[in-house]
């Protein structure tokens, strides 16, 4: 890749990604920009704003990437594939470990039950209004039950996650790439760990702790440790 193309990318307006800060799929889409060092403009939508995403991609769903003014694409994995092909060689070239997929699928339920009631209570831009909070709460409580009940089960859930993290730890081959070379596994795993960072009181095994910090640095996606609850 020529210097000229990279220079042009630096000097022209960055693309805009429409997101919710808490959204793990948005974390995935954000990561590829950081990993490839491509500038990005982030726009956080209010969680009850249905009109804006529907106008852009026909459904109330983020992330949405504005490739050119007025040209939009949804679906995190499509965005990642598109950006990974842009500028210089792809970075997500490592092989994946099917065991990690399994780990993520098994932990997803508990993670959401821990995270959802905490996200809506946190100072995140998508929940800046009472109506945005009420919208999220109604939609997600219909899926997992009352948030108050879920918060009451926190100790059990945290214990389950702590055990799951101990299982994960020996599979982290390097702090900068779970399988030694960056791959889609890093996208999926960091997005899950970043979600979990809203939960206070999790004791991370050393390998997981190094990995989530190194990945946050490399991808430019902040953890929520500072607002954990
Ligand atoms: N398959 C989509 C899933 C994206 C998704 O589920 N986004 C959630 C936020 S995490 C969303 O926008 N849901 C609609 C809502 O919250 O009202 C992708 O990978 O981009």
Short mmCIF file of C-alpha atoms and ligand atoms in Angstrom, two decimals:
data_model
loop_
_atom_site.label_atom_id
_atom_site.label_comp_id
_atom_site.label_asym_id
_atom_site.label_seq_id
_atom_site.Cartn_x
_atom_site.Cartn_y
_atom_site.Cartn_z
CA UNK A 1 0.00 0.00 0.00
CA UNK A 2 1.39 3.28 -1.07
CA UNK A 3 2.14 6.13 1.24
CA UNK A 4 -0.08 8.34 -0.92
CA UNK A 5 -3.23 6.31 -0.21
CA UNK A 6 -2.61 6.32 3.55
CA UNK A 7 -1.85 10.04 3.40
CA UNK A 8 -5.13 10.70 1.55
CA UNK A 9 -7.01 8.71 4.19
CA UNK A 10 -5.44 10.81 6.93
CA UNK A 11 -6.20 14.11 5.23
CA UNK A 12 -9.83 13.41 4.25
CA UNK A 13 -12.85 13.35 6.58
CA UNK A 14 -13.12 10.17 8.64
CA UNK A 15 -16.10 7.86 8.17
CA UNK A 16 -18.87 7.99 10.78
CA UNK A 17 -19.96 4.97 12.81
CA UNK A 18 -23.34 5.20 14.57
CA UNK A 19 -23.34 3.22 17.79
CA UNK A 20 -24.50 2.76 21.36
CA UNK A 21 -21.54 2.85 23.73
CA UNK A 22 -22.62 -0.35 25.51
CA UNK A 23 -23.33 -2.37 22.35
CA UNK A 24 -20.92 -5.31 21.89
CA UNK A 25 -21.53 -5.42 18.11
CA UNK A 26 -20.55 -1.74 18.00
CA UNK A 27 -17.38 -2.55 19.95
CA UNK A 28 -16.55 -5.11 17.25
CA UNK A 29 -17.02 -2.60 14.44
CA UNK A 30 -15.03 0.07 16.31
CA UNK A 31 -12.13 -2.31 16.91
CA UNK A 32 -11.14 -2.76 13.29
CA UNK A 33 -10.63 0.99 12.88
CA UNK A 34 -8.28 1.08 15.86
CA UNK A 35 -6.43 -2.07 14.84
CA UNK A 36 -5.87 -0.65 11.36
CA UNK A 37 -5.23 2.87 12.63
CA UNK A 38 -7.97 4.36 10.49
CA UNK A 39 -9.58 7.54 11.81
CA UNK A 40 -13.22 7.25 12.83
CA UNK A 41 -15.96 9.64 13.85
CA UNK A 42 -18.26 8.09 16.47
CA UNK A 43 -21.90 9.16 16.80
CA UNK A 44 -23.79 7.79 19.78
CA UNK A 45 -27.56 7.57 19.19
CA UNK A 46 -30.14 7.77 21.94
CA UNK A 47 -31.42 4.28 22.62
CA UNK A 48 -35.05 5.25 21.88
CA UNK A 49 -34.23 7.03 18.62
CA UNK A 50 -35.89 4.67 16.14
CA UNK A 51 -36.19 7.16 13.31
CA UNK A 52 -32.47 7.77 12.63
CA UNK A 53 -31.33 4.15 12.14
CA UNK A 54 -34.53 3.19 10.27
CA UNK A 55 -33.95 6.06 7.85
CA UNK A 56 -30.37 4.87 7.28
CA UNK A 57 -30.67 1.07 7.01
CA UNK A 58 -34.39 0.27 7.28
CA UNK A 59 -34.25 -1.13 10.82
CA UNK A 60 -33.59 0.02 14.37
CA UNK A 61 -30.17 -1.57 14.68
CA UNK A 62 -26.59 -0.39 15.24
CA UNK A 63 -23.72 -0.34 14.36
CA UNK A 64 -24.23 1.57 11.12
CA UNK A 65 -21.27 2.82 9.09
CA UNK A 66 -21.66 5.87 6.86
CA UNK A 67 -19.19 5.01 4.11
CA UNK A 68 -19.83 8.16 2.07
CA UNK A 69 -22.28 10.93 2.89
CA UNK A 70 -25.71 9.27 2.68
CA UNK A 71 -24.31 5.76 1.95
CA UNK A 72 -24.85 3.43 4.89
CA UNK A 73 -24.02 -0.15 5.79
CA UNK A 74 -25.14 -2.19 8.82
CA UNK A 75 -24.02 -5.53 10.26
CA UNK A 76 -20.85 -5.49 12.34
CA UNK A 77 -19.17 -8.39 10.54
CA UNK A 78 -19.78 -6.82 7.10
CA UNK A 79 -18.32 -3.54 8.36
CA UNK A 80 -15.26 -5.32 9.77
CA UNK A 81 -14.64 -7.29 6.55
CA UNK A 82 -14.99 -4.13 4.47
CA UNK A 83 -12.62 -2.07 6.62
CA UNK A 84 -10.10 -4.90 7.00
CA UNK A 85 -9.80 -4.92 3.19
CA UNK A 86 -9.28 -1.13 3.16
CA UNK A 87 -5.81 0.45 3.34
CA UNK A 88 -2.80 -1.83 3.76
CA UNK A 89 -3.02 -5.60 4.21
CA UNK A 90 -5.80 -7.17 6.32
CA UNK A 91 -4.92 -7.58 10.01
CA UNK A 92 -7.44 -10.28 11.00
CA UNK A 93 -5.51 -13.10 9.37
CA UNK A 94 -5.06 -15.64 12.17
CA UNK A 95 -6.93 -18.94 12.37
CA UNK A 96 -9.76 -19.22 14.86
CA UNK A 97 -10.16 -21.58 17.78
CA UNK A 98 -13.64 -23.19 17.77
CA UNK A 99 -13.30 -23.63 21.54
CA UNK A 100 -13.51 -19.87 21.99
CA UNK A 101 -16.78 -19.69 20.09
CA UNK A 102 -18.14 -22.32 22.42
CA UNK A 103 -16.89 -20.43 25.48
CA UNK A 104 -18.56 -17.23 24.23
CA UNK A 105 -21.84 -19.00 23.48
CA UNK A 106 -21.90 -20.60 26.94
CA UNK A 107 -21.16 -17.37 28.82
CA UNK A 108 -23.35 -15.00 26.75
CA UNK A 109 -26.54 -15.51 28.76
CA UNK A 110 -24.97 -14.74 32.14
CA UNK A 111 -23.00 -11.83 30.68
CA UNK A 112 -26.15 -10.16 29.36
CA UNK A 113 -27.98 -10.72 32.64
CA UNK A 114 -25.11 -9.04 34.49
CA UNK A 115 -24.56 -6.24 31.99
CA UNK A 116 -28.00 -5.05 30.90
CA UNK A 117 -29.22 -3.73 34.27
CA UNK A 118 -25.84 -2.04 34.80
CA UNK A 119 -25.57 -0.44 31.36
CA UNK A 120 -28.89 1.35 31.71
CA UNK A 121 -27.86 2.68 35.10
CA UNK A 122 -24.44 3.91 33.87
CA UNK A 123 -23.58 7.38 32.51
CA UNK A 124 -23.63 6.24 28.87
CA UNK A 125 -24.69 8.70 26.17
CA UNK A 126 -27.37 6.46 24.68
CA UNK A 127 -29.15 6.61 28.05
CA UNK A 128 -28.88 10.38 28.52
CA UNK A 129 -32.68 10.77 28.75
CA UNK A 130 -35.32 9.07 30.92
CA UNK A 131 -37.21 7.96 27.84
CA UNK A 132 -34.09 6.27 26.41
CA UNK A 133 -33.60 4.41 29.71
CA UNK A 134 -37.26 3.41 29.84
CA UNK A 135 -37.14 2.18 26.21
CA UNK A 136 -34.13 -0.07 26.86
CA UNK A 137 -35.48 -1.36 30.17
CA UNK A 138 -38.85 -2.32 28.68
CA UNK A 139 -37.30 -4.03 25.66
CA UNK A 140 -34.67 -5.99 27.56
CA UNK A 141 -36.82 -6.88 30.59
CA UNK A 142 -39.18 -8.53 28.10
CA UNK A 143 -36.22 -10.77 27.23
CA UNK A 144 -34.59 -11.52 30.59
CA UNK A 145 -37.14 -10.53 33.26
CA UNK A 146 -37.09 -7.65 35.77
CA UNK A 147 -33.66 -6.01 36.09
CA UNK A 148 -34.11 -5.80 39.89
CA UNK A 149 -34.41 -9.60 40.05
CA UNK A 150 -31.30 -10.03 37.91
CA UNK A 151 -29.31 -7.58 40.06
CA UNK A 152 -30.34 -9.68 43.06
CA UNK A 153 -28.64 -12.70 41.48
CA UNK A 154 -25.37 -10.83 40.87
CA UNK A 155 -23.29 -12.81 43.37
CA UNK A 156 -24.19 -16.12 41.73
CA UNK A 157 -23.64 -14.73 38.24
CA UNK A 158 -20.26 -13.22 39.17
CA UNK A 159 -19.20 -16.56 40.63
CA UNK A 160 -20.17 -18.31 37.39
CA UNK A 161 -18.27 -15.78 35.29
CA UNK A 162 -15.22 -16.01 37.56
CA UNK A 163 -15.13 -19.76 36.99
CA UNK A 164 -15.58 -19.30 33.24
CA UNK A 165 -12.71 -16.78 33.13
CA UNK A 166 -10.45 -19.32 34.85
CA UNK A 167 -11.29 -21.78 32.07
CA UNK A 168 -10.56 -19.13 29.43
CA UNK A 169 -7.21 -17.94 30.85
CA UNK A 170 -4.93 -20.77 29.62
CA UNK A 171 -6.31 -20.37 26.08
CA UNK A 172 -4.99 -16.82 25.80
CA UNK A 173 -1.72 -17.28 23.94
CA UNK A 174 -0.70 -13.63 23.90
CA UNK A 175 -1.98 -10.36 25.38
CA UNK A 176 -2.11 -8.88 21.88
CA UNK A 177 -3.88 -11.78 20.10
CA UNK A 178 -5.76 -14.61 21.79
CA UNK A 179 -4.44 -17.23 19.34
CA UNK A 180 -1.04 -15.60 18.85
CA UNK A 181 -2.02 -13.82 15.59
CA UNK A 182 -4.92 -11.35 15.37
CA UNK A 183 -8.12 -13.00 14.14
CA UNK A 184 -11.90 -12.65 14.34
CA UNK A 185 -11.63 -14.44 17.70
CA UNK A 186 -10.07 -11.27 19.11
CA UNK A 187 -13.00 -9.22 17.83
CA UNK A 188 -15.54 -11.51 19.50
CA UNK A 189 -13.61 -12.12 22.71
CA UNK A 190 -12.65 -8.51 23.40
CA UNK A 191 -16.22 -7.35 22.68
CA UNK A 192 -17.48 -9.77 25.35
CA UNK A 193 -14.81 -8.79 27.89
CA UNK A 194 -15.44 -5.11 27.20
CA UNK A 195 -19.15 -5.68 27.93
CA UNK A 196 -18.23 -7.39 31.17
CA UNK A 197 -16.11 -4.43 32.24
CA UNK A 198 -19.31 -2.64 33.38
CA UNK A 199 -19.57 -5.24 36.16
CA UNK A 200 -17.81 -4.38 39.40
CA UNK A 201 -16.15 -7.04 41.51
CA UNK A 202 -14.89 -9.46 38.87
CA UNK A 203 -11.54 -10.98 39.69
CA UNK A 204 -9.74 -11.39 36.35
CA UNK A 205 -7.03 -14.03 36.01
CA UNK A 206 -3.71 -12.36 35.08
CA UNK A 207 -3.81 -13.52 31.43
CA UNK A 208 -7.31 -12.15 30.93
CA UNK A 209 -6.45 -8.89 32.69
CA UNK A 210 -3.38 -8.32 30.47
CA UNK A 211 -5.35 -9.27 27.36
CA UNK A 212 -8.30 -6.92 27.94
CA UNK A 213 -5.98 -3.96 28.62
CA UNK A 214 -3.66 -4.68 25.68
CA UNK A 215 -6.64 -5.11 23.36
CA UNK A 216 -8.28 -1.90 24.58
CA UNK A 217 -5.05 -0.06 23.77
CA UNK A 218 -4.58 -1.66 20.34
CA UNK A 219 -8.22 -1.20 19.28
CA UNK A 220 -8.73 2.21 20.84
CA UNK A 221 -11.95 1.02 22.51
CA UNK A 222 -12.04 1.99 26.17
CA UNK A 223 -13.03 -0.45 28.90
CA UNK A 224 -15.83 0.54 31.26
CA UNK A 225 -13.82 -0.22 34.41
CA UNK A 226 -14.07 3.42 35.52
CA UNK A 227 -17.88 3.38 35.51
CA UNK A 228 -18.35 -0.24 36.65
CA UNK A 229 -21.17 -0.86 39.11
N1 LIG B 1 -26.30 -8.67 13.62
C1 LIG B 1 -26.12 -7.35 14.08
C2 LIG B 1 -26.60 -7.25 15.51
C3 LIG B 1 -26.50 -5.86 16.05
C4 LIG B 1 -27.35 -5.69 17.30
O1 LIG B 1 -27.96 -6.63 17.82
N2 LIG B 1 -27.38 -4.44 17.79
C5 LIG B 1 -28.22 -4.13 18.93
C6 LIG B 1 -27.46 -3.32 19.97
S1 LIG B 1 -26.22 -4.31 20.79
C7 LIG B 1 -29.37 -3.24 18.49
O2 LIG B 1 -29.17 -2.25 17.80
N3 LIG B 1 -30.59 -3.60 18.92
C8 LIG B 1 -31.76 -2.79 18.74
C9 LIG B 1 -32.18 -2.18 20.02
O3 LIG B 1 -31.43 -2.22 21.01
O4 LIG B 1 -33.27 -1.58 20.08
C10 LIG B 1 -24.65 -6.94 13.93
O5 LIG B 1 -23.79 -7.81 14.13
O6 LIG B 1 -24.38 -5.79 13.61
#
